[in-house]
Amino acid sequence: MRHRKDTVKLSRTRSHRAALVSNMVTSLFKYERIKTTITKAMVIRRDAEHMISIAQKGTLAARRQVATVVKDQTVLRKLFDVIVPRMKDKKSGFISIVKLWPRHGDAALLAQMELFGAPAKVKPEEAEKKAKAAPKKKAEKKEEAPKAKKEKPEKKAASAKATADKAEKKEAKKAE
Amino acid sequence: MPVPKRKHSNSRTGKRRANWKLTAPNLVKCSHCHQSRMPHRACPYCGYYGGREIVSIKEV
Ligand SMILES: [Zn+2]
């Protein structure tokens, strides 16, 4: 029977599990959006939401309590100064989990965890495109512009030559 | 010790396994790109779920 068996062991010892949770919760607060397996996501959500709930008290005791899990001082500061103010109207549901697809290799179902109000994502592709496109466009324009100028003067020169030839011919005709 | 009296024939094995069946996944249409996808999961083709882009999919 699995009655009241609440702990998902994740094939790890107690200390290994605690370390995993600490690392994952810290990562979630640091990056606001992380990809992991659905099983880990469900385990980590519980601890992460608990940490936010404690942090909402805002007291020194709360800070010390959270610091036992979130061991990175920068992330701890971010949690209290940035993340918790964003969650002030919420009592729960700080984290959303969206199922993705089976992972190549071991077919474990992946999921994405996201903090409530996480900054909108700029697509890596678009960022790359923008980064690549911007200099390219400028370069292309620069390249194209001189070419056009070069071509135009040539054409102009050609047309000028043609007109000049015509004029010469006309003059020649006149002379005849 | 109780032991089997008779050989378990191939026929019996087959009859037992005759009820093992595959079920087709209950696919739904993605509301963004109209491809078939699994329900309650982000679309693996466009990365959308619940009307917004959850993950960015790299085009190969
Ligand atoms: Zn789609």
Tab-separated table of C-alpha atoms and ligand atoms in Angstrom:
chain	number	residue	atom	x	y	z
A	1	MET	CA	0.000	0.000	0.000
A	2	ARG	CA	1.126	3.524	-0.669
A	3	HIS	CA	-1.102	5.044	1.995
A	4	ARG	CA	0.427	8.281	3.326
A	5	LYS	CA	3.656	7.659	1.458
A	6	ASP	CA	4.290	11.288	0.715
A	7	THR	CA	7.973	11.373	-0.212
A	8	VAL	CA	9.060	10.944	-3.809
A	9	LYS	CA	12.535	9.530	-3.375
A	10	LEU	CA	13.841	10.187	-6.891
A	11	SER	CA	16.291	7.262	-6.480
A	12	ARG	CA	18.415	9.364	-4.156
A	13	THR	CA	19.496	9.289	-0.539
A	14	ARG	CA	18.021	11.832	1.827
A	15	SER	CA	21.020	14.141	1.629
A	16	HIS	CA	21.292	13.780	-2.151
A	17	ARG	CA	17.609	14.649	-2.450
A	18	ALA	CA	17.988	17.690	-0.202
A	19	ALA	CA	20.918	18.900	-2.293
A	20	LEU	CA	18.948	18.394	-5.505
A	21	VAL	CA	15.972	20.353	-4.163
A	22	SER	CA	18.260	23.145	-2.952
A	23	ASN	CA	19.951	23.419	-6.346
A	24	MET	CA	16.759	23.229	-8.362
A	25	VAL	CA	14.844	25.727	-6.214
A	26	THR	CA	17.776	28.151	-6.420
A	27	SER	CA	17.901	27.703	-10.200
A	28	LEU	CA	14.172	28.324	-10.503
A	29	PHE	CA	14.414	31.593	-8.562
A	30	LYS	CA	17.512	32.585	-10.505
A	31	TYR	CA	16.293	31.888	-14.059
A	32	GLU	CA	12.501	32.124	-13.376
A	33	ARG	CA	11.871	29.461	-16.051
A	34	ILE	CA	13.478	26.012	-16.012
A	35	LYS	CA	13.045	22.782	-17.940
A	36	THR	CA	13.209	19.459	-16.089
A	37	THR	CA	11.376	16.140	-15.890
A	38	ILE	CA	7.767	16.221	-14.781
A	39	THR	CA	8.531	14.124	-11.680
A	40	LYS	CA	11.254	16.466	-10.469
A	41	ALA	CA	9.102	19.469	-11.336
A	42	MET	CA	6.296	18.235	-9.087
A	43	VAL	CA	8.734	17.660	-6.205
A	44	ILE	CA	10.527	20.970	-6.646
A	45	ARG	CA	7.292	22.961	-6.964
A	46	ARG	CA	6.278	21.983	-3.468
A	47	ASP	CA	9.524	23.225	-1.897
A	48	ALA	CA	9.746	26.318	-4.066
A	49	GLU	CA	6.181	27.397	-3.264
A	50	HIS	CA	6.863	26.777	0.409
A	51	MET	CA	9.958	29.003	0.212
A	52	ILE	CA	7.946	31.817	-1.401
A	53	SER	CA	5.260	31.482	1.257
A	54	ILE	CA	7.862	31.808	3.993
A	55	ALA	CA	9.553	34.698	2.193
A	56	GLN	CA	6.243	36.567	2.053
A	57	LYS	CA	6.523	37.114	5.817
A	58	GLY	CA	9.572	39.250	5.078
A	59	THR	CA	11.076	38.868	8.548
A	60	LEU	CA	14.702	38.157	9.402
A	61	ALA	CA	13.653	34.751	10.732
A	62	ALA	CA	11.927	33.997	7.432
A	63	ARG	CA	15.044	35.051	5.553
A	64	ARG	CA	17.208	32.725	7.636
A	65	GLN	CA	14.740	29.890	7.176
A	66	VAL	CA	14.731	30.279	3.399
A	67	ALA	CA	18.516	30.602	3.408
A	68	THR	CA	18.761	26.987	4.530
A	69	VAL	CA	17.498	25.985	1.082
A	70	VAL	CA	18.433	28.933	-1.127
A	71	LYS	CA	22.117	29.129	-0.323
A	72	ASP	CA	23.060	31.673	-2.979
A	73	GLN	CA	22.971	35.139	-1.364
A	74	THR	CA	22.291	36.926	-4.656
A	75	VAL	CA	19.329	34.683	-5.412
A	76	LEU	CA	18.068	35.001	-1.827
A	77	ARG	CA	18.120	38.789	-2.186
A	78	LYS	CA	16.333	38.517	-5.528
A	79	LEU	CA	13.660	36.296	-3.967
A	80	PHE	CA	12.883	38.820	-1.215
A	81	ASP	CA	13.306	42.014	-3.251
A	82	VAL	CA	11.988	41.083	-6.700
A	83	ILE	CA	9.999	37.855	-6.695
A	84	VAL	CA	7.989	38.170	-3.466
A	85	PRO	CA	6.717	41.737	-4.201
A	86	ARG	CA	5.408	40.377	-7.511
A	87	MET	CA	3.454	37.684	-5.619
A	88	LYS	CA	1.922	39.971	-2.973
A	89	ASP	CA	-1.677	39.337	-4.143
A	90	LYS	CA	-1.164	35.585	-4.260
A	91	LYS	CA	-1.328	33.019	-1.496
A	92	SER	CA	-0.561	30.031	-3.674
A	93	GLY	CA	-0.031	29.061	-7.289
A	94	PHE	CA	3.266	30.919	-7.560
A	95	ILE	CA	4.601	28.408	-10.050
A	96	SER	CA	3.084	27.029	-13.230
A	97	ILE	CA	4.153	23.734	-14.752
A	98	VAL	CA	3.540	22.971	-18.419
A	99	LYS	CA	4.167	19.503	-19.772
A	100	LEU	CA	6.334	19.419	-22.873
A	101	TRP	CA	7.380	16.196	-24.639
A	102	PRO	CA	9.382	12.986	-23.990
A	103	ARG	CA	13.135	13.592	-23.774
A	104	HIS	CA	15.381	12.035	-26.408
A	105	GLY	CA	17.504	9.352	-24.785
A	106	ASP	CA	15.335	8.141	-21.926
A	107	ALA	CA	11.846	9.254	-23.022
A	108	ALA	CA	11.253	10.994	-19.665
A	109	LEU	CA	8.421	13.479	-19.986
A	110	LEU	CA	9.846	16.986	-19.731
A	111	ALA	CA	8.085	19.957	-18.174
A	112	GLN	CA	8.732	23.655	-17.876
A	113	MET	CA	8.413	25.414	-14.527
A	114	GLU	CA	7.738	29.116	-14.564
A	115	LEU	CA	7.440	31.654	-11.757
A	116	PHE	CA	4.319	33.813	-11.782
A	117	GLY	CA	5.004	37.043	-13.653
A	118	ALA	CA	8.288	35.853	-15.132
A	119	PRO	CA	9.643	38.343	-17.694
A	120	ALA	CA	8.412	37.674	-21.225
A	121	LYS	CA	10.682	35.473	-23.188
A	122	VAL	CA	12.579	36.764	-26.176
A	123	LYS	CA	12.876	33.943	-28.649
A	124	PRO	CA	16.535	32.934	-29.029
A	125	GLU	CA	15.930	32.692	-32.766
A	126	GLU	CA	14.525	36.185	-33.002
A	127	ALA	CA	17.300	37.585	-30.855
A	128	GLU	CA	19.833	35.875	-33.107
A	129	LYS	CA	18.009	37.047	-36.207
A	130	LYS	CA	17.921	40.595	-34.893
A	131	ALA	CA	21.566	40.463	-33.889
A	132	LYS	CA	22.566	38.991	-37.232
A	133	ALA	CA	20.111	40.957	-39.330
A	134	ALA	CA	20.966	44.375	-37.933
A	135	PRO	CA	24.671	44.396	-38.891
A	136	LYS	CA	23.961	42.496	-42.092
A	137	LYS	CA	21.365	44.990	-43.234
A	138	LYS	CA	23.729	47.848	-42.539
A	139	ALA	CA	26.526	46.018	-44.275
A	140	GLU	CA	24.314	45.132	-47.194
A	141	LYS	CA	23.048	48.650	-47.470
A	142	LYS	CA	26.596	49.934	-47.399
A	143	GLU	CA	27.616	47.392	-49.978
A	144	GLU	CA	24.592	47.983	-52.122
A	145	ALA	CA	24.736	51.727	-51.908
A	146	PRO	CA	28.255	52.122	-53.343
A	147	LYS	CA	27.439	49.560	-56.041
A	148	ALA	CA	24.340	51.478	-56.980
A	149	LYS	CA	26.340	54.671	-57.019
A	150	LYS	CA	29.014	52.995	-59.084
A	151	GLU	CA	26.441	51.564	-61.460
A	152	LYS	CA	24.554	54.789	-61.767
A	153	PRO	CA	27.627	56.848	-62.668
A	154	GLU	CA	28.564	54.214	-65.227
A	155	LYS	CA	25.098	54.321	-66.700
A	156	LYS	CA	25.175	58.071	-66.596
A	157	ALA	CA	28.564	58.000	-68.211
A	158	ALA	CA	27.297	55.547	-70.781
A	159	SER	CA	24.246	57.608	-71.487
A	160	ALA	CA	26.421	60.718	-71.602
A	161	LYS	CA	28.733	58.952	-74.017
A	162	ALA	CA	25.734	57.907	-76.093
A	163	THR	CA	24.399	61.433	-76.173
A	164	ALA	CA	27.848	62.685	-76.940
A	165	ASP	CA	28.167	60.168	-79.780
A	166	LYS	CA	24.759	61.153	-81.078
A	167	ALA	CA	25.727	64.783	-80.865
A	168	GLU	CA	28.958	64.059	-82.692
A	169	LYS	CA	27.058	62.101	-85.343
A	170	LYS	CA	24.532	64.912	-85.658
A	171	GLU	CA	27.368	67.389	-85.964
A	172	ALA	CA	29.008	65.133	-88.484
A	173	LYS	CA	25.715	64.909	-90.426
A	174	LYS	CA	25.338	68.663	-90.205
A	175	ALA	CA	28.865	69.053	-91.410
A	176	GLU	CA	28.146	66.773	-94.350
B	1	MET	CA	5.078	-27.348	-3.078
B	2	PRO	CA	2.332	-26.833	-5.677
B	3	VAL	CA	3.734	-27.288	-9.166
B	4	PRO	CA	2.089	-27.112	-12.612
B	5	LYS	CA	0.700	-30.502	-13.628
B	6	ARG	CA	0.565	-29.798	-17.348
B	7	LYS	CA	2.583	-27.876	-19.893
B	8	HIS	CA	1.252	-24.368	-20.446
B	9	SER	CA	0.579	-24.593	-24.187
B	10	ASN	CA	1.443	-21.924	-26.748
B	11	SER	CA	-2.289	-21.702	-27.390
B	12	ARG	CA	-3.004	-20.756	-23.761
B	13	THR	CA	-0.199	-18.171	-23.764
B	14	GLY	CA	-1.615	-16.769	-26.991
B	15	LYS	CA	-5.164	-16.657	-25.624
B	16	ARG	CA	-3.981	-14.777	-22.540
B	17	ARG	CA	-2.028	-12.293	-24.623
B	18	ALA	CA	-4.895	-11.833	-27.094
B	19	ASN	CA	-6.294	-9.207	-24.750
B	20	TRP	CA	-3.154	-7.067	-24.769
B	21	LYS	CA	-4.099	-4.186	-27.028
B	22	LEU	CA	-2.603	-0.869	-27.958
B	23	THR	CA	-4.793	2.179	-27.615
B	24	ALA	CA	-4.357	5.116	-29.953
B	25	PRO	CA	-3.347	8.380	-28.240
B	26	ASN	CA	-6.204	10.839	-27.979
B	27	LEU	CA	-4.676	13.595	-30.063
B	28	VAL	CA	-6.074	17.104	-30.292
B	29	LYS	CA	-5.519	19.876	-32.829
B	30	CYS	CA	-3.187	22.696	-31.808
B	31	SER	CA	-5.148	25.940	-31.739
B	32	HIS	CA	-2.115	27.869	-33.011
B	33	CYS	CA	-0.562	25.746	-35.770
B	34	HIS	CA	-3.367	23.170	-36.286
B	35	GLN	CA	-1.005	20.193	-36.025
B	36	SER	CA	-2.022	17.138	-34.020
B	37	ARG	CA	-0.589	17.181	-30.506
B	38	MET	CA	-1.026	15.455	-27.157
B	39	PRO	CA	-3.653	17.029	-24.880
B	40	HIS	CA	-2.479	19.002	-21.814
B	41	ARG	CA	1.002	19.422	-23.271
B	42	ALA	CA	2.790	22.245	-25.043
B	43	CYS	CA	2.692	21.831	-28.826
B	44	PRO	CA	5.996	20.294	-29.963
B	45	TYR	CA	5.668	22.031	-33.340
B	46	CYS	CA	5.055	25.642	-32.330
B	47	GLY	CA	5.695	25.641	-28.541
B	48	TYR	CA	2.295	27.123	-27.729
B	49	TYR	CA	0.058	26.096	-24.846
B	50	GLY	CA	-2.967	27.871	-23.467
B	51	GLY	CA	-2.813	30.540	-26.159
B	52	ARG	CA	0.729	31.704	-25.508
B	53	GLU	CA	4.205	30.607	-26.455
B	54	ILE	CA	5.629	28.479	-23.642
B	55	VAL	CA	8.857	27.370	-25.271
B	56	SER	CA	10.574	28.434	-28.463
B	57	ILE	CA	11.023	25.640	-30.971
B	58	LYS	CA	14.109	25.758	-33.156
B	59	GLU	CA	13.260	25.151	-36.785
B	60	VAL	CA	15.511	22.461	-38.265
C	1	ZN	ZN	1.185	24.160	-32.468
